[in-house]
């Protein structure tokens, strides 16, 4: 037995003095403990803002061959060999360091053959070991019954076990399949269900990192990073939900969005070349009766891809007039903004950036240039607060024109002329640093700059969409999953990908409906709009050069089915908005894997083709070509088929019919759902009436209402309604009345009758 190190306690931090380094355990809350070893890196976290430490009771004791740190939720054991072993309060092992032999992956290739294998384009990668001097690993044991989730947008399945992943934000538009180790985002949080006991680990290190989730060996998983401090958070809690809630307590929760951002959005790379094209889309939406809240303008609206410019010539000289006219018709314009600033001495954004030294530089001090859409471009040094401010100020150009939101793309950052070298000088807050360190937080800092700019100049809840992100970006931005394809594997992937993003804090996320690259087809597009009925971000987007995929492109029956689901979406928007409001407090996602709600049920631990929306809606889309029937697993409880009210007992598989126009949806018995009015866009004028649908015979529901646009709700300008039904009796209450006017009329639809109540403005109450 190796001798135990001395330790010192300062507040809630215990520092263990090992011979070659110090290891700290900090109690943040009873369910969050930080493990930290300073490996020479300075600088504050990008993921975590402010001091999260809460006064917490804990004990530390010498247990002979190890120390035990105990809180109400966690037990952490530290021994003389620097093992960190985590248990829940009942003593169930959660994350225990692996002590056995490593079983390094044998890829069957020696140095001589490696070049040959790679010559045909195969990769012999795999980062079991690292050569960087700052490289380190954390290796934890796996049990036979252990399932792993999280990691943000990674490809593949819900349960990450058996795969390896890299955190290095990457724009690779090739078909993204389960063999892809990296995508656009780096969100190094993972969750485990070990013998049914949940926990989480969040590795807060922006450097390139790797997760081997038990691919190398079924006996362990490991995290490694090429540099940076060892800095991870142990997340405890009684349920997987509690753990996700704790993770989002730490890294922040998705703020309440503007309500219209939950509406349908239409996009395509290429529309924005001219006002005429965009107008034709708006006209098409009207003509074919497709409700819509936004049209997105891709890079072509700019003057030669210069950010914060507009090609006025193609917009009758007055984009503001155009944007205003569309807004009057209920359609907002969302404009893309990439980070690359065109190198052009006659362009003010470039000149100003150069003059003020706002762009990243080569190690020799000259401006660093790489190619993106505008050709040679400079890259803003987003780590710096003054650069963020400058960027946010540039957004005023767009908010003055009246855009509804800003879509940030290419911010991994992507570059067309080779990768940006590791040693290009990027700032870490105010200190010079490297691309190597700042790469994974580039999109994060750009999104934050955009959020701050929109907040200041638009005075509404900012609507930012970003492609690249780091842990915590959810505080500023919605995300989409980047360049998917119009292929069946990608509608399939949408479910686990959005579910894992949700568990990783990003509850406002979506995929390009219909698929971005390659040509879509009527059946795929139809199934995709069905599967995306509850996708928090609902946007159809496609690449230039692919077959068109607007709802009307394929005629009937695609058009009618598409319209049916977009219209249905608007009925569910009040429910989605309620979930977002609840999520600001719980940090729980809108779209959830079943395992999040039923972590005790072994059947749902790697269920990839069903998901839930909040607590009470279960969705089982068709994501396979030519399929018109499917098996649906219903977990515990009683379930009601949304389409025909047929009731099913849970804990069983049922076969459901799903012809082309049907998305299987089940509502948990004894649920009340708000049911939005039939509208063709979300209006800024408050609803005067609201309907609630009751599934079952006794239930209650909390409903939230505010102006859906600005921050006045933070000063109490919102309403909270409670709707309850018992033995056929309906009661509606208004426990918080801060937003006027409250609904004049509320209709509650029970299975056998409708009850209408009107607002009594004297009593501030509803009466039948
Ligand atoms: C990237 C984006 C895509 C966009 C295109 C052109 O590929 O991911 O959404 O349409 O760039 O701007």
XYZ file of C-alpha atoms and ligand atoms in Angstrom:
780
model
C 0.000 0.000 0.000
C 1.356 3.370 -0.970
C 1.391 5.865 1.831
C -1.437 8.379 1.916
C -0.446 11.950 1.075
C -0.851 14.835 3.496
C -3.838 17.015 2.833
C -4.866 20.568 3.550
C -8.390 21.919 3.696
C -9.240 25.441 2.545
C -12.954 26.115 2.657
C -14.580 23.383 0.596
C -11.367 22.425 -1.193
C -9.078 19.632 -0.061
C -5.575 19.641 -1.518
C -3.706 16.336 -1.452
C 0.068 16.648 -1.634
C 1.279 13.758 -3.782
C 5.048 13.525 -4.265
C 5.025 14.915 -7.806
C 1.902 17.067 -7.854
C -1.117 18.308 -5.944
C -4.611 17.026 -6.529
C -7.618 19.007 -5.387
C -11.145 17.959 -4.653
C -13.618 20.831 -4.357
C -17.141 20.382 -3.118
C -19.275 22.581 -5.363
C -22.632 21.228 -4.169
C -23.517 17.961 -2.485
C -23.857 16.421 -5.955
C -20.992 18.146 -7.768
C -17.342 17.620 -6.909
C -14.506 19.071 -8.940
C -11.269 17.114 -9.431
C -8.410 19.403 -10.347
C -4.706 19.118 -10.997
C -2.880 22.210 -12.170
C -0.733 21.157 -15.099
C 0.485 24.648 -15.842
C -2.523 26.046 -17.643
C -4.020 29.422 -16.722
C -7.246 31.046 -17.676
C -10.862 30.843 -16.637
C -13.354 28.260 -17.845
C -15.371 29.042 -20.961
C -18.131 26.642 -20.006
C -18.809 27.753 -16.452
C -19.619 31.344 -15.622
C -19.519 32.708 -12.102
C -18.909 30.927 -8.847
C -21.009 27.793 -8.603
C -19.818 26.727 -5.190
C -22.594 26.546 -2.590
C -22.049 26.178 1.135
C -22.232 22.405 1.526
C -21.743 19.994 4.414
C -19.143 17.323 3.836
C -16.714 15.203 5.789
C -13.232 13.986 5.063
C -11.785 11.054 6.910
C -8.755 8.794 6.881
C -9.987 5.245 6.273
C -6.599 3.573 6.591
C -5.630 2.824 3.012
C -7.577 5.733 1.543
C -9.334 8.992 2.353
C -13.087 9.343 2.126
C -14.789 12.570 1.198
C -18.500 12.348 1.771
C -21.402 14.643 0.901
C -25.123 13.891 1.077
C -24.973 12.565 -2.510
C -21.451 11.378 -3.211
C -18.586 9.452 -1.701
C -15.132 9.963 -3.214
C -12.193 7.782 -2.199
C -8.607 8.845 -2.827
C -5.708 6.485 -2.233
C -1.926 6.836 -2.171
C -1.697 5.756 -5.816
C -3.778 8.757 -6.805
C -6.868 6.763 -7.654
C -10.111 8.706 -7.554
C -13.096 6.426 -6.992
C -16.630 7.734 -6.936
C -19.650 6.106 -5.274
C -23.172 7.278 -4.639
C -24.349 7.936 -1.089
C -25.512 4.324 -0.739
C -22.042 3.083 -1.686
C -22.819 1.947 -5.239
C -19.763 2.338 -7.466
C -20.132 5.007 -10.144
C -16.807 6.106 -11.628
C -14.002 3.962 -10.282
C -10.445 4.216 -11.630
C -9.362 1.194 -13.635
C -6.515 -0.739 -12.054
C -6.130 -3.691 -14.408
C -3.930 -4.244 -17.451
C -4.573 -2.118 -20.524
C -5.552 -3.966 -23.685
C -4.277 -1.601 -26.347
C -6.088 -1.791 -29.667
C -4.214 -3.858 -32.216
C -4.939 -2.355 -35.597
C -2.770 -4.907 -37.343
C -0.574 -2.429 -39.131
C 3.083 -1.644 -38.715
C 4.888 1.581 -39.630
C 5.932 0.282 -43.058
C 2.419 -0.510 -44.125
C 0.742 2.462 -42.553
C 1.584 4.782 -45.449
C 0.260 2.267 -47.939
C -3.032 1.855 -46.134
C -3.389 5.600 -45.900
C -2.498 6.058 -49.561
C -5.867 4.651 -50.590
C -7.535 7.059 -48.205
C -8.039 4.746 -45.218
C -7.221 6.037 -41.836
C -5.199 4.111 -39.311
C -5.966 6.583 -36.582
C -6.896 5.780 -33.049
C -5.522 7.714 -30.159
C -4.831 5.156 -27.522
C -1.682 7.002 -26.626
C -0.454 10.510 -27.247
C 2.923 12.010 -27.962
C 2.247 15.561 -26.740
C 4.215 16.410 -23.622
C 1.035 17.573 -21.871
C -0.918 14.429 -22.767
C -2.812 12.659 -20.012
C -5.524 10.055 -19.582
C -8.220 9.265 -17.059
C -9.214 5.600 -17.174
C -12.368 4.361 -15.417
C -13.737 0.850 -15.022
C -16.710 -0.420 -16.961
C -19.082 -3.055 -15.697
C -20.962 -5.448 -17.951
C -24.138 -3.498 -17.309
C -23.052 0.044 -18.012
C -24.441 2.449 -20.584
C -22.889 5.731 -21.663
C -24.531 8.876 -23.010
C -23.886 12.542 -23.718
C -20.922 13.970 -25.694
C -23.104 16.437 -27.574
C -23.587 16.037 -31.303
C -21.505 12.916 -31.954
C -22.735 10.489 -34.611
C -23.955 6.979 -33.999
C -26.236 5.623 -31.359
C -27.789 6.807 -28.152
C -25.565 4.547 -26.046
C -22.000 5.599 -26.842
C -20.484 2.430 -25.431
C -18.128 0.629 -27.788
C -17.198 3.700 -29.838
C -14.468 6.320 -29.714
C -14.851 10.053 -30.232
C -12.648 13.099 -30.605
C -13.310 16.608 -29.444
C -11.886 18.824 -32.147
C -14.540 20.912 -33.844
C -14.580 19.752 -37.439
C -16.420 20.606 -40.625
C -16.460 17.416 -42.638
C -19.416 17.286 -44.998
C -18.850 13.655 -46.028
C -21.760 11.403 -44.973
C -21.521 11.480 -41.213
C -21.967 7.945 -39.968
C -21.189 5.996 -36.819
C -17.513 5.741 -37.827
C -17.111 9.541 -37.591
C -15.210 10.351 -34.426
C -15.727 14.097 -34.542
C -18.211 16.692 -35.689
C -18.751 20.421 -35.230
C -19.100 20.561 -31.466
C -17.018 19.622 -28.438
C -19.159 18.994 -25.407
C -17.063 16.812 -23.126
C -19.806 15.696 -20.756
C -20.654 12.011 -20.446
C -23.236 10.195 -18.401
C -23.101 6.645 -17.171
C -25.733 4.236 -15.921
C -23.642 1.696 -14.058
C -25.733 -1.273 -12.955
C -28.633 1.156 -13.140
C -26.926 3.833 -11.029
C -26.553 7.181 -12.785
C -23.623 9.605 -12.736
C -21.897 12.113 -14.961
C -18.388 13.377 -15.673
C -17.663 16.728 -17.255
C -14.102 17.312 -18.471
C -13.670 21.069 -18.726
C -10.670 21.332 -20.986
C -10.937 22.973 -24.409
C -7.825 21.292 -25.819
C -8.258 18.413 -28.226
C -9.544 15.443 -26.304
C -10.619 11.902 -26.894
C -13.181 9.563 -25.379
C -12.769 5.832 -25.777
C -16.108 4.570 -24.531
C -15.075 0.976 -24.043
C -13.977 0.346 -27.610
C -10.437 -0.564 -26.644
C -11.685 -2.881 -23.946
C -15.019 -3.840 -22.417
C -13.383 -3.396 -19.008
C -12.757 0.342 -19.081
C -13.355 3.626 -20.816
C -10.974 6.538 -20.955
C -10.750 10.253 -21.524
C -7.526 11.816 -22.743
C -6.412 15.322 -23.628
C -3.334 16.554 -25.476
C -2.719 19.360 -22.969
C -4.410 21.475 -20.334
C -5.187 20.912 -16.704
C -6.837 17.832 -15.368
C -10.147 19.452 -14.551
C -13.238 17.363 -14.264
C -16.512 17.477 -12.407
C -18.166 14.466 -10.870
C -21.921 14.789 -11.224
C -24.153 12.889 -8.846
C -27.874 12.689 -8.222
C -30.540 10.075 -7.681
C -31.771 9.972 -11.251
C -30.332 10.637 -14.677
C -32.575 13.688 -14.750
C -31.030 15.005 -11.554
C -27.566 14.528 -13.044
C -28.460 16.422 -16.235
C -29.946 19.118 -14.066
C -26.699 19.327 -12.110
C -24.640 19.511 -15.288
C -26.735 22.410 -16.562
C -26.563 24.082 -13.167
C -22.818 24.144 -13.749
C -22.639 25.110 -17.428
C -25.874 27.026 -17.749
C -29.353 26.520 -19.079
C -31.010 27.406 -22.338
C -32.663 30.783 -21.803
C -36.284 31.321 -22.717
C -36.407 31.791 -26.505
C -38.677 34.112 -28.427
C -41.818 32.126 -29.028
C -41.773 32.481 -32.822
C -38.414 30.698 -32.971
C -40.363 27.493 -32.253
C -42.246 27.962 -35.508
C -41.479 26.397 -38.858
C -38.494 27.818 -40.755
C -37.594 27.510 -44.415
C -34.104 27.712 -45.800
C -31.929 26.778 -48.726
C -28.453 27.779 -49.693
C -28.955 29.900 -52.782
C -32.364 31.582 -52.194
C -30.833 34.727 -50.946
C -29.056 35.607 -54.192
C -31.969 37.937 -54.860
C -35.043 39.425 -53.307
C -37.047 37.856 -56.133
C -36.032 34.352 -55.052
C -36.773 34.901 -51.389
C -40.071 36.526 -52.253
C -40.989 33.484 -54.351
C -40.464 31.279 -51.306
C -42.598 33.516 -49.117
C -45.270 33.471 -51.817
C -45.036 29.695 -52.087
C -45.541 29.294 -48.355
C -48.654 31.465 -48.567
C -49.979 29.877 -51.732
C -49.591 26.346 -50.416
C -50.836 27.294 -46.949
C -47.714 26.295 -45.023
C -47.441 28.124 -41.697
C -43.978 29.634 -41.329
C -42.127 32.018 -39.040
C -38.788 32.523 -40.728
C -36.848 32.316 -43.943
C -33.093 31.989 -43.558
C -30.721 33.829 -45.845
C -27.564 31.906 -46.592
C -24.281 33.506 -47.698
C -25.537 34.879 -51.025
C -27.376 37.898 -49.612
C -24.012 39.517 -48.838
C -21.849 41.571 -51.144
C -19.217 39.046 -52.251
C -19.564 37.099 -48.981
C -18.408 40.088 -46.958
C -19.986 39.735 -43.540
C -22.138 42.654 -42.352
C -22.845 43.797 -45.899
C -25.909 43.296 -48.078
C -26.014 43.006 -51.832
C -28.473 45.885 -52.177
C -28.473 45.666 -55.992
C -30.380 42.419 -55.790
C -32.739 43.765 -53.112
C -34.153 46.766 -54.970
C -31.659 48.939 -53.162
C -33.498 48.566 -49.866
C -33.194 45.330 -47.894
C -34.804 47.003 -44.882
C -37.991 47.612 -46.802
C -38.015 44.028 -47.944
C -37.393 42.640 -44.465
C -40.081 44.905 -43.002
C -42.637 43.872 -45.588
C -42.046 40.203 -44.904
C -42.264 40.824 -41.190
C -45.688 42.367 -41.686
C -46.691 39.084 -43.267
C -45.412 37.208 -40.233
C -42.108 36.023 -41.690
C -38.821 36.968 -40.048
C -35.515 36.972 -41.877
C -32.570 35.171 -40.283
C -29.193 35.973 -41.818
C -26.068 33.855 -41.845
C -22.798 35.329 -40.544
C -19.523 33.431 -40.844
C -16.385 34.382 -38.929
C -14.064 34.789 -41.935
C -13.667 38.481 -42.873
C -12.719 38.992 -46.516
C -9.232 40.348 -47.033
C -10.079 43.470 -48.952
C -8.535 46.886 -48.315
C -11.743 48.545 -49.549
C -13.926 46.838 -46.962
C -14.556 48.608 -43.682
C -14.950 45.544 -41.428
C -11.630 44.184 -42.629
C -9.883 47.545 -42.347
C -11.147 48.228 -38.887
C -10.230 44.745 -37.705
C -6.699 45.128 -39.078
C -6.254 48.604 -37.644
C -7.366 47.558 -34.186
C -5.505 44.266 -34.260
C -8.694 42.197 -33.874
C -7.656 39.282 -36.095
C -5.570 36.241 -35.183
C -1.919 36.338 -36.180
C 0.791 33.976 -37.316
C 3.526 33.401 -34.742
C 5.717 35.920 -36.629
C 3.159 38.644 -35.921
C 1.719 38.956 -39.426
C -1.967 38.634 -40.113
C -3.034 35.007 -40.443
C -4.976 34.394 -43.657
C -6.815 31.283 -44.839
C -9.552 30.751 -47.387
C -13.273 30.432 -46.769
C -16.292 31.465 -48.891
C -15.030 35.035 -49.532
C -11.577 33.781 -50.581
C -8.646 35.038 -48.517
C -10.004 35.914 -45.094
C -8.894 37.035 -41.656
C -10.297 35.459 -38.485
C -11.534 37.512 -35.540
C -9.799 36.710 -32.282
C -13.048 35.866 -30.457
C -11.435 34.933 -27.163
C -10.883 38.631 -26.441
C -13.718 40.570 -24.806
C -13.021 43.684 -26.933
C -13.216 41.632 -30.138
C -16.493 40.122 -28.972
C -17.823 43.596 -28.341
C -16.732 44.796 -31.759
C -18.369 41.821 -33.409
C -21.575 42.325 -31.477
C -21.558 45.946 -32.529
C -21.301 44.876 -36.169
C -24.532 42.950 -35.679
C -26.229 46.341 -35.442
C -25.968 46.509 -39.228
C -28.343 43.549 -39.332
C -30.643 44.517 -36.475
C -31.080 47.974 -38.058
C -32.310 46.224 -41.191
C -34.663 44.312 -38.912
C -33.464 40.734 -39.054
C -35.065 38.313 -36.601
C -31.940 36.375 -35.737
C -28.389 35.527 -36.744
C -27.112 32.164 -37.865
C -23.398 31.580 -37.149
C -21.698 29.072 -39.423
C -18.171 27.881 -40.306
C -17.035 28.737 -36.790
C -15.098 25.579 -35.936
C -13.346 27.561 -37.538
C -13.497 25.892 -40.940
C -10.767 26.744 -43.461
C -10.469 25.682 -47.096
C -6.709 25.954 -47.477
C -5.523 23.398 -44.989
C -6.057 23.284 -41.259
C -5.144 26.337 -39.219
C -1.777 25.479 -37.621
C -1.767 24.821 -33.887
C 0.577 27.713 -33.171
C -1.431 30.511 -34.793
C -1.861 33.121 -32.063
C -5.396 33.256 -30.652
C -6.191 34.976 -27.362
C -7.436 33.268 -24.248
C -9.489 36.086 -22.775
C -6.866 38.861 -22.725
C -3.761 36.665 -22.857
C -1.989 35.492 -26.004
C -2.595 31.798 -26.530
C -2.737 29.385 -29.429
C -5.157 27.926 -31.904
C -4.380 24.613 -30.229
C -6.052 25.799 -27.064
C -8.731 28.095 -28.463
C -10.000 26.042 -31.412
C -12.816 24.278 -29.587
C -14.138 27.462 -27.974
C -14.005 29.579 -31.139
C -17.649 29.000 -32.068
C -18.628 29.380 -28.432
C -17.054 32.812 -28.205
C -18.499 33.871 -31.541
C -21.979 32.797 -30.428
C -21.554 34.720 -27.183
C -20.468 37.836 -29.098
C -23.521 37.509 -31.327
C -25.833 36.930 -28.378
C -24.538 40.018 -26.594
C -24.774 42.120 -29.769
C -28.354 41.083 -30.496
C -29.367 41.599 -26.900
C -28.009 45.109 -26.932
C -29.234 46.240 -30.334
C -32.433 44.271 -30.739
C -33.632 44.333 -27.148
C -35.297 40.978 -27.592
C -34.295 37.503 -26.504
C -31.487 36.856 -28.988
C -32.072 34.193 -31.585
C -28.620 32.880 -32.492
C -27.983 29.564 -34.227
C -24.476 28.163 -34.228
C -22.786 25.186 -35.822
C -19.681 24.976 -33.641
C -20.021 24.924 -29.880
C -18.358 23.995 -26.619
C -19.916 23.003 -23.315
C -21.992 25.941 -22.103
C -22.756 27.481 -25.515
C -26.399 26.604 -24.813
C -26.588 29.813 -22.767
C -26.265 31.881 -25.928
C -27.337 29.885 -28.862
C -29.532 27.362 -30.539
C -27.619 24.760 -32.528
C -28.189 22.730 -35.633
C -26.321 19.571 -36.465
C -24.622 20.881 -39.614
C -24.338 19.243 -42.989
C -26.304 16.033 -42.856
C -27.461 14.294 -46.028
C -30.721 13.311 -47.580
C -30.228 9.669 -46.676
C -32.210 7.362 -44.399
C -29.337 6.851 -41.943
C -29.494 10.572 -41.222
C -33.170 10.739 -40.341
C -32.375 7.761 -38.105
C -29.437 9.558 -36.532
C -31.541 12.605 -35.781
C -33.123 10.852 -32.799
C -30.036 9.809 -30.813
C -28.143 12.928 -31.899
C -30.764 15.409 -30.704
C -31.359 13.324 -27.559
C -27.672 13.321 -26.638
C -27.422 17.028 -27.435
C -30.356 17.589 -25.099
C -28.709 15.629 -22.312
C -25.551 17.650 -22.978
C -27.431 20.867 -22.199
C -28.445 21.782 -25.739
C -32.193 21.447 -25.643
C -32.701 23.934 -28.476
C -31.364 21.953 -31.410
C -32.436 20.646 -34.777
C -31.312 18.919 -37.954
C -31.679 20.114 -41.535
C -35.108 18.647 -42.318
C -35.106 16.740 -45.600
C -31.321 16.507 -45.414
C -28.753 19.129 -46.472
C -26.429 17.365 -48.927
C -27.524 14.925 -51.669
C -30.993 14.798 -53.218
C -34.006 14.183 -51.075
C -37.068 12.253 -52.222
C -40.771 12.522 -51.398
C -40.902 9.664 -48.922
C -37.810 10.774 -47.020
C -38.950 14.384 -46.856
C -42.370 13.286 -45.624
C -41.002 11.056 -42.906
C -38.537 13.765 -41.903
C -41.151 16.458 -41.357
C -43.096 13.907 -39.293
C -40.060 12.914 -37.212
C -39.250 16.614 -36.719
C -42.744 17.538 -35.517
C -41.289 18.099 -32.054
C -37.742 18.979 -33.069
C -37.033 22.043 -30.943
C -35.560 23.828 -33.965
C -37.703 23.053 -37.015
C -35.917 24.119 -40.177
C -35.894 22.656 -43.673
C -32.507 23.462 -45.235
C -30.653 22.148 -48.286
C -27.410 22.656 -50.110
C -26.993 24.526 -53.316
C -26.869 22.081 -56.189
C -29.208 19.556 -54.585
C -32.779 18.874 -55.649
C -35.227 21.406 -54.226
C -37.098 20.311 -51.112
C -39.617 23.016 -50.314
C -42.868 21.434 -49.112
C -44.565 21.840 -52.496
C -41.745 20.526 -54.682
C -43.118 17.018 -55.007
C -46.813 17.810 -55.321
C -49.302 15.465 -53.672
C -49.460 13.662 -51.343
C -46.183 15.117 -49.979
C -47.567 18.643 -49.843
C -50.707 17.764 -47.877
C -48.864 15.585 -45.401
C -46.165 18.192 -44.948
C -48.795 20.870 -44.347
C -50.643 18.645 -41.877
C -47.522 18.268 -39.721
C -46.462 21.899 -39.874
C -49.973 22.898 -38.847
C -49.889 20.328 -36.061
C -46.564 21.773 -34.900
C -48.255 25.109 -34.246
C -50.835 23.357 -32.041
C -47.978 21.999 -29.932
C -46.019 25.253 -29.684
C -47.572 26.304 -26.343
C -46.526 22.923 -24.927
C -43.001 23.306 -26.317
C -42.820 26.841 -24.982
C -43.925 25.580 -21.561
C -41.169 22.960 -21.713
C -38.605 25.627 -22.538
C -39.791 27.705 -19.604
C -39.577 24.685 -17.283
C -36.151 23.928 -18.733
C -34.835 27.343 -17.680
C -35.243 26.069 -14.108
C -34.621 22.334 -14.419
C -32.084 22.288 -17.245
C -33.929 19.288 -18.677
C -34.312 19.020 -22.424
C -37.459 19.230 -24.514
C -36.637 16.195 -26.645
C -35.507 13.294 -24.482
C -34.385 9.736 -24.841
C -36.718 7.377 -22.958
C -33.854 6.494 -20.653
C -33.884 10.011 -19.242
C -37.465 9.625 -18.019
C -37.248 5.892 -17.233
C -33.700 5.218 -16.120
C -34.866 2.147 -14.178
C -36.156 0.425 -17.283
C -33.465 -1.747 -18.927
C -35.456 -1.849 -22.178
C -34.844 1.808 -22.989
C -31.123 2.079 -22.428
C -30.205 1.978 -26.084
C -33.488 2.783 -27.748
C -32.682 4.715 -30.907
C -35.957 5.037 -32.740
C -38.287 6.510 -30.136
C -38.077 9.627 -28.016
C -40.120 11.663 -25.595
C -41.120 15.289 -25.531
C -41.034 16.399 -21.935
C -42.578 13.891 -19.562
C -45.724 12.865 -21.325
C -45.437 12.544 -25.086
C -43.839 9.510 -26.695
C -42.957 9.663 -30.380
C -42.040 6.696 -32.544
C -41.355 8.010 -36.057
C -40.889 5.903 -39.137
C -37.254 6.308 -40.111
C -36.968 3.479 -42.599
C -37.830 3.476 -46.237
C -41.016 1.657 -47.241
C -41.973 0.893 -43.664
C -45.650 1.339 -42.803
C -45.853 -0.553 -39.528
C -43.543 -0.617 -36.597
C -42.955 -1.937 -33.138
C -43.309 0.636 -30.391
C -42.066 0.018 -26.887
C -44.254 1.686 -24.273
C -42.644 2.083 -20.844
C -44.474 1.909 -17.511
C -47.853 3.616 -17.280
C -50.904 3.767 -19.484
C -50.639 5.290 -22.930
C -53.178 6.845 -25.243
C -52.787 6.817 -29.006
C -52.894 10.486 -30.005
C -54.772 9.746 -33.233
C -57.587 7.489 -32.072
C -57.578 7.624 -28.250
C -57.005 3.905 -27.994
C -55.499 3.029 -24.660
C -52.517 0.703 -24.092
C -50.862 -0.655 -20.997
C -47.173 0.139 -20.719
C -44.207 -2.210 -20.308
C -44.941 -3.848 -23.618
C -44.224 -3.693 -27.312
C -47.106 -2.968 -29.586
C -47.356 -2.983 -33.349
C -48.708 0.200 -34.846
C -49.786 1.037 -38.340
C -47.982 3.998 -39.800
C -48.976 4.654 -43.373
C -47.086 7.464 -45.075
C -49.159 10.203 -43.463
C -48.933 8.943 -39.891
C -46.431 9.703 -37.160
C -47.070 7.383 -34.199
C -47.554 9.542 -31.087
C -48.664 8.400 -27.629
C -49.722 10.538 -24.706
C -49.277 9.288 -21.180
C -52.640 8.766 -19.545
C -53.692 11.593 -17.238
C -51.954 14.332 -19.126
C -53.178 17.792 -19.984
C -51.678 19.470 -23.038
C -52.124 23.064 -24.108
C -53.406 23.167 -27.645
C -52.364 26.201 -29.643
C -54.748 28.069 -31.888
C -54.547 27.344 -35.620
C -52.259 30.096 -36.902
C -49.929 30.571 -39.816
C -47.227 32.201 -37.733
C -46.586 33.106 -34.109
C -47.803 36.613 -33.623
C -46.503 39.219 -31.202
C -50.130 39.918 -30.292
C -50.991 37.807 -27.256
C -53.471 34.956 -27.592
C -56.861 35.785 -26.144
C -57.985 32.190 -25.953
C -56.316 28.904 -25.106
C -57.434 25.305 -25.245
C -56.261 22.427 -23.077
C -56.766 18.820 -24.090
C -57.175 16.220 -21.395
C -55.964 12.672 -21.981
C -57.425 10.492 -19.225
C -59.632 11.637 -16.399
C -57.542 13.271 -13.777
C -54.550 15.451 -14.288
C -53.065 18.799 -13.629
C -50.845 21.077 -15.655
C -48.815 24.252 -15.224
C -48.986 26.615 -18.145
C -46.827 29.659 -18.751
C -47.584 32.771 -20.777
C -45.690 35.973 -21.480
C -45.186 38.314 -24.412
C -42.912 35.764 -26.079
C -40.361 38.328 -27.158
C -38.382 40.370 -24.638
C -37.027 40.254 -21.096
C -39.979 41.770 -19.241
C -40.843 38.335 -17.888
C -37.758 38.690 -15.710
C -39.561 41.504 -13.917
C -42.583 39.337 -13.281
C -44.520 40.092 -16.482
C -45.759 36.564 -17.027
C -48.728 34.433 -16.124
C -48.815 31.055 -14.544
C -51.979 29.043 -14.970
C -52.829 25.755 -13.322
C -55.390 23.551 -14.957
C -56.687 20.577 -13.055
C -59.253 17.943 -13.741
C -60.678 15.515 -11.232
C -63.824 13.399 -11.526
C -64.917 15.410 -14.531
C -64.570 18.688 -12.611
C -62.338 21.350 -14.141
C -60.506 24.053 -12.223
C -58.354 26.804 -13.722
C -56.298 29.081 -11.518
C -53.959 31.952 -12.108
C -51.379 31.738 -9.314
C -49.170 34.371 -10.963
C -50.766 37.202 -12.897
C -48.125 39.584 -14.176
C -48.786 39.688 -17.905
C -51.830 41.453 -19.302
C -54.129 40.562 -20.851
C -54.643 37.077 -19.451
C -56.625 34.700 -21.691
C -60.226 35.879 -21.923
C -61.423 32.371 -22.484
C -60.037 28.945 -21.673
C -61.538 25.782 -23.083
C -60.760 22.441 -21.510
C -61.489 19.470 -23.747
C -62.162 16.290 -21.774
C -62.656 12.947 -23.512
C -66.431 13.334 -23.302
C -67.110 17.068 -23.043
C -65.783 20.588 -23.422
C -65.769 23.069 -20.564
C -65.303 26.766 -21.255
C -64.252 29.248 -18.643
C -64.042 33.008 -18.877
C -61.793 35.414 -17.097
C -63.322 37.474 -14.332
C -61.138 40.588 -14.261
C -62.475 41.651 -10.877
C -61.612 38.427 -9.110
C -58.644 37.607 -11.389
C -60.097 34.158 -11.741
C -61.697 31.838 -14.255
C -65.314 30.792 -13.996
C -67.424 28.409 -16.010
C -22.095 25.206 -44.576
C -23.312 25.155 -43.663
C -24.564 25.140 -44.486
C -24.590 26.348 -45.426
C -23.333 26.394 -46.273
C -23.245 27.666 -47.107
O -21.989 24.043 -45.293
O -23.254 24.074 -42.789
O -25.698 25.104 -43.682
O -25.712 26.277 -46.230
O -22.185 26.323 -45.447
O -23.217 28.785 -46.300
